[in-house]
Backbone as CSV, one residue per row, in Angstrom:
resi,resn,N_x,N_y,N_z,CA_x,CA_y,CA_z,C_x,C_y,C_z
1,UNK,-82.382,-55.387,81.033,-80.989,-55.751,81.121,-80.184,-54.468,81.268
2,UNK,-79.019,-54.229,82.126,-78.062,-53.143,82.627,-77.075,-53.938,81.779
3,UNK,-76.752,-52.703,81.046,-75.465,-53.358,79.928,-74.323,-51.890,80.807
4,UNK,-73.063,-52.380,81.300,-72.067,-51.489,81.414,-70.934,-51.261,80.464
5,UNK,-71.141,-50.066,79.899,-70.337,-49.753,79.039,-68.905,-48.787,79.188
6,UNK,-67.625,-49.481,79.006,-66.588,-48.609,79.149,-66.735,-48.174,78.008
7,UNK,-65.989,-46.555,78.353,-65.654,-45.550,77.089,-64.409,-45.190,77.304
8,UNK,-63.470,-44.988,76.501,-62.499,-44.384,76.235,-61.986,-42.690,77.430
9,UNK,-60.697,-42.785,77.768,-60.837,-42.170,78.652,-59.364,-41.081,77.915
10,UNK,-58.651,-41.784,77.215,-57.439,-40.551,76.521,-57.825,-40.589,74.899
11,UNK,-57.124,-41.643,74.081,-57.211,-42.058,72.569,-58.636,-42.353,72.387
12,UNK,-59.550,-42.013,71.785,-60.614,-41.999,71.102,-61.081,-43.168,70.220
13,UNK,-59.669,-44.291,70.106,-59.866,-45.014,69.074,-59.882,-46.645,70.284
14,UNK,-59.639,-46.461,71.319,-59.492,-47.415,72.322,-60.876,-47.753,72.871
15,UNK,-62.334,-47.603,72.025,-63.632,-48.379,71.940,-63.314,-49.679,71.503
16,UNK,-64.616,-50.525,72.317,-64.664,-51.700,71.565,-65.434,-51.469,70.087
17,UNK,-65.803,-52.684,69.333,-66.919,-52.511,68.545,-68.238,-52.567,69.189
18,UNK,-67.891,-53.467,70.138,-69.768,-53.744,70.889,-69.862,-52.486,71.804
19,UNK,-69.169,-51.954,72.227,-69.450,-50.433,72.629,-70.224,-49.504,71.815
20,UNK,-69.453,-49.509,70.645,-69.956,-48.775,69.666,-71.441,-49.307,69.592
21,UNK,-71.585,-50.142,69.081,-72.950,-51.228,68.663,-73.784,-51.070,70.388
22,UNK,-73.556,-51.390,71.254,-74.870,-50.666,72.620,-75.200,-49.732,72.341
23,UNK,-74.050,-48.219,72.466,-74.226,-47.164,72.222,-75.643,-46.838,70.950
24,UNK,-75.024,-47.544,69.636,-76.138,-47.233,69.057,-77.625,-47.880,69.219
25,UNK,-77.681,-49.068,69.593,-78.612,-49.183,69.600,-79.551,-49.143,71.118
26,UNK,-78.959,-48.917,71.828,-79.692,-48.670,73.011,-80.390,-47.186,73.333
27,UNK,-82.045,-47.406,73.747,-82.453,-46.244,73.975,-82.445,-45.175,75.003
28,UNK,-81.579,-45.926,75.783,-81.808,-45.585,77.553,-80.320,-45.359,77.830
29,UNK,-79.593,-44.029,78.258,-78.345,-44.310,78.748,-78.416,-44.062,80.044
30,UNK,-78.107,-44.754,80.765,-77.784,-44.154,82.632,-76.375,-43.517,82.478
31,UNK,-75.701,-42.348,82.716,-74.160,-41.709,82.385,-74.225,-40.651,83.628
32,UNK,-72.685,-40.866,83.733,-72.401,-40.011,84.834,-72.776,-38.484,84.792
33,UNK,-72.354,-38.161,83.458,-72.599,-36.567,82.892,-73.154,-36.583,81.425
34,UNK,-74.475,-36.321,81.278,-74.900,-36.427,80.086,-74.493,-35.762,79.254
35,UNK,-73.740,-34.371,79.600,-73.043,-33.350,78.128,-71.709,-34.515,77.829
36,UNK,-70.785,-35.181,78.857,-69.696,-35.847,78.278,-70.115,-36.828,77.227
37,UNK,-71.517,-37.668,77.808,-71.813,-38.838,76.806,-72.306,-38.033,75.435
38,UNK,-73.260,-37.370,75.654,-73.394,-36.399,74.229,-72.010,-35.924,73.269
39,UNK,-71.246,-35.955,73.732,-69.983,-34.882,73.053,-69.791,-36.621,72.842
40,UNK,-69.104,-37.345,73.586,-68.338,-38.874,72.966,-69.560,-39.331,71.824
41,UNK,-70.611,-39.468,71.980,-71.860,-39.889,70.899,-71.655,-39.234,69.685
42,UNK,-71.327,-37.572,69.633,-71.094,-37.172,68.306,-69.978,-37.510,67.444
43,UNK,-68.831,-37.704,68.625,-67.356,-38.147,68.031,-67.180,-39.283,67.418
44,UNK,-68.377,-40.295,67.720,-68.947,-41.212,67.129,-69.320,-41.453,65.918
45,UNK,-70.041,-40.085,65.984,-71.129,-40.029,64.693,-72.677,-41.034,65.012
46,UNK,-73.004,-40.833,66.533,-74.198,-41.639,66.741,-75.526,-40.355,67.215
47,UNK,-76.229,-40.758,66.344,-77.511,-39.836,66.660,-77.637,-40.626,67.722
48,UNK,-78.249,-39.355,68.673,-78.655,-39.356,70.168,-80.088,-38.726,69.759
49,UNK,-80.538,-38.337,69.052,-81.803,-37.435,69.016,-83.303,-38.224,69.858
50,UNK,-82.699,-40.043,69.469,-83.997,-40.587,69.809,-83.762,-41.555,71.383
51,UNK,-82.855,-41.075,71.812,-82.117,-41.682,73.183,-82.723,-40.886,74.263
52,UNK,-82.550,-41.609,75.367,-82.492,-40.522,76.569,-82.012,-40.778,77.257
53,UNK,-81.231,-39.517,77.738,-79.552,-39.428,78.316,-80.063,-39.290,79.511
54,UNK,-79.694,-40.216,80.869,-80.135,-39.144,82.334,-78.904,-39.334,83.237
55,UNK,-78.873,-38.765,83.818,-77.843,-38.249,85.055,-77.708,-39.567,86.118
56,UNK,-76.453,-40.304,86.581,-76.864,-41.177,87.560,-75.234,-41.247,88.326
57,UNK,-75.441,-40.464,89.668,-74.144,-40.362,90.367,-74.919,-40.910,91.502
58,UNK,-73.677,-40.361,92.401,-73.800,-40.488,93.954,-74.996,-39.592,94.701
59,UNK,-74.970,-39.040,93.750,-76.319,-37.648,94.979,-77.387,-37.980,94.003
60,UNK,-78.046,-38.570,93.019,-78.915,-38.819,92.321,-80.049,-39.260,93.295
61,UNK,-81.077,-38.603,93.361,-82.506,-38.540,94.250,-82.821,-39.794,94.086
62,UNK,-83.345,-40.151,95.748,-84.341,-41.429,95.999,-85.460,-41.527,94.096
63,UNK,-86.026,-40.418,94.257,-87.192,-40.168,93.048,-87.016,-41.023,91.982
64,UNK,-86.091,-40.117,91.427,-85.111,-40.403,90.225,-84.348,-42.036,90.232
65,UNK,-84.137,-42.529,91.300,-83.417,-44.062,91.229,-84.774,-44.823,91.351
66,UNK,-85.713,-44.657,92.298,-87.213,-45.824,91.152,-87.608,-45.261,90.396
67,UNK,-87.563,-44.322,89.305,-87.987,-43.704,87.814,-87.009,-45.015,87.303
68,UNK,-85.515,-44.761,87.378,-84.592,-45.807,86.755,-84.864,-46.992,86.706
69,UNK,-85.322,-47.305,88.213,-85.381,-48.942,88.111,-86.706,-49.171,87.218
70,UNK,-87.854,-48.491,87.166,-88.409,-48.582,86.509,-88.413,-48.898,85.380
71,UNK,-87.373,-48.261,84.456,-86.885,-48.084,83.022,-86.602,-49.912,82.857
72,UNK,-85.701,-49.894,84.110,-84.679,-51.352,84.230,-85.426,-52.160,83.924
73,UNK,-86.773,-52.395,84.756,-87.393,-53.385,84.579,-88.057,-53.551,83.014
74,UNK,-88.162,-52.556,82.286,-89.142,-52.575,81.208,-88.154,-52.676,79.796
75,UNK,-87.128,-51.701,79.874,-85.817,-51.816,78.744,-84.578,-52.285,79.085
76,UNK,-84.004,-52.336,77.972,-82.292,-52.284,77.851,-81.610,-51.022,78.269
77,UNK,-81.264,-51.200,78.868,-80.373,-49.326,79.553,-78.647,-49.908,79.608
């Protein structure tokens, strides 16, 4: 399942709760820039230690998009 998650883009406090709640419990993030989602995750207070953050724009390699779909098919991302 592809869960899309908005984040907060000025006020910090303009999360949902179920944002919060994916965030934590999901192991897989697809994010535009993994240092931004890291920095919003701490502001959180959500360990990321057991997550994995990967990169997914417009120039993101053929490679790298079936690695993803891969993920897709097997987890929650």
């Amino acid at each position: 399942m592809l869960y899309f998650i908005p984040t907060p883009i000025g006020n910090k406090e303009d999360i949902t709760l179920r944002a919060l709640r994916m965030l934590k419990e999901l192991k897989y993030l697809l994010c535009e820039d993994t240092r931004t989602t890291m920095k919003l995750l701490q502001m959180y207070e959500i360990n990321f230690s057991d997550k994995q953050l990967s990169s997914l724009t417009s120039f993101t390699e053929q490679g790298k998009m079936n690695h993803y779909l891969n993920i897709l098919k097997e987890h929650d991302v």
